[in-house]
Amino acid sequence: MSLSSTQEFEVIKMEYQQKLASLNKKKQRGVSSSSFERTKSAASHLHTRYVVDLQTMESTIAEINRLRDQQLYPKLLELVKG
């Protein structure tokens, strides 16, 4: 994941949190069901994007760790042993 992807992930996370807050406010105020459903749908869409991005990030981290453990660490040991 690139830096911009990480930044996009954070933006989606913030937007999702804002939609949830808006959804809760609308629920408390008892706004029309159509307005509530639109906000609920938008929050659901953001949640899906958030989960997909999170899984992508976790997959990237796992691959970096695998490369470190399988390729870089053995080379480091060789260098240390001289």
Short mmCIF file of C-alpha atoms in Angstrom, two decimals:
data_model
loop_
_atom_site.label_atom_id
_atom_site.label_comp_id
_atom_site.label_asym_id
_atom_site.label_seq_id
_atom_site.Cartn_x
_atom_site.Cartn_y
_atom_site.Cartn_z
CA MET A 1 0.00 0.00 0.00
CA SER A 2 1.42 3.37 -0.94
CA LEU A 3 1.39 6.44 1.25
CA SER A 4 -1.54 7.85 -0.70
CA SER A 5 -3.42 4.57 -0.20
CA THR A 6 -2.79 4.83 3.52
CA GLN A 7 -4.04 8.40 3.48
CA GLU A 8 -7.13 7.34 1.54
CA PHE A 9 -7.74 4.62 4.12
CA GLU A 10 -7.64 7.21 6.90
CA VAL A 11 -10.02 9.49 4.98
CA ILE A 12 -12.48 6.62 4.47
CA LYS A 13 -12.20 5.74 8.16
CA MET A 14 -12.99 9.35 9.16
CA GLU A 15 -15.87 9.61 6.69
CA TYR A 16 -17.30 6.35 8.01
CA GLN A 17 -17.10 7.58 11.60
CA GLN A 18 -18.80 10.83 10.59
CA LYS A 19 -21.60 8.95 8.80
CA LEU A 20 -22.14 6.78 11.88
CA ALA A 21 -22.36 9.87 14.06
CA SER A 22 -24.81 11.44 11.60
CA LEU A 23 -26.82 8.22 11.50
CA ASN A 24 -27.07 8.15 15.29
CA LYS A 25 -28.16 11.81 15.39
CA LYS A 26 -30.82 11.20 12.75
CA LYS A 27 -32.05 8.17 14.65
CA GLN A 28 -32.34 10.20 17.87
CA ARG A 29 -34.12 13.07 16.12
CA GLY A 30 -36.48 10.74 14.32
CA VAL A 31 -35.88 12.10 10.83
CA SER A 32 -37.70 10.72 7.80
CA SER A 33 -36.98 7.15 6.90
CA SER A 34 -35.71 8.08 3.42
CA SER A 35 -33.06 10.43 4.86
CA PHE A 36 -32.11 7.85 7.45
CA GLU A 37 -31.87 5.08 4.82
CA ARG A 38 -29.70 7.22 2.52
CA THR A 39 -27.27 7.89 5.37
CA LYS A 40 -27.38 4.23 6.39
CA SER A 41 -26.60 3.17 2.82
CA ALA A 42 -23.69 5.62 2.58
CA ALA A 43 -22.32 4.37 5.91
CA SER A 44 -22.63 0.77 4.72
CA HIS A 45 -20.77 1.58 1.51
CA LEU A 46 -17.97 3.30 3.45
CA HIS A 47 -17.78 0.36 5.85
CA THR A 48 -17.32 -2.03 2.93
CA ARG A 49 -14.54 0.11 1.47
CA TYR A 50 -12.96 0.39 4.94
CA VAL A 51 -12.95 -3.40 5.42
CA VAL A 52 -11.53 -4.05 1.94
CA ASP A 53 -8.78 -1.46 2.46
CA LEU A 54 -8.00 -2.88 5.90
CA GLN A 55 -7.68 -6.39 4.46
CA THR A 56 -5.42 -5.06 1.70
CA MET A 57 -3.23 -3.31 4.24
CA GLU A 58 -3.02 -6.43 6.42
CA SER A 59 -2.12 -8.53 3.38
CA THR A 60 0.63 -6.09 2.40
CA ILE A 61 2.04 -6.11 5.93
CA ALA A 62 2.00 -9.91 5.99
CA GLU A 63 3.90 -10.03 2.69
CA ILE A 64 6.50 -7.55 3.95
CA ASN A 65 6.96 -9.62 7.10
CA ARG A 66 7.28 -12.81 5.04
CA LEU A 67 9.93 -11.25 2.81
CA ARG A 68 11.80 -9.96 5.84
CA ASP A 69 11.75 -13.34 7.55
CA GLN A 70 12.51 -15.49 4.51
CA GLN A 71 14.91 -13.32 2.55
CA LEU A 72 16.37 -10.47 4.56
CA TYR A 73 16.95 -12.14 7.92
CA PRO A 74 19.04 -15.05 6.48
CA LYS A 75 21.18 -12.55 4.56
CA LEU A 76 21.66 -10.52 7.73
CA LEU A 77 22.82 -13.64 9.56
CA GLU A 78 25.32 -14.34 6.77
CA LEU A 79 26.70 -10.82 7.06
CA VAL A 80 27.00 -11.05 10.83
CA LYS A 81 28.79 -14.43 10.65
CA GLY A 82 31.17 -12.90 8.16
#
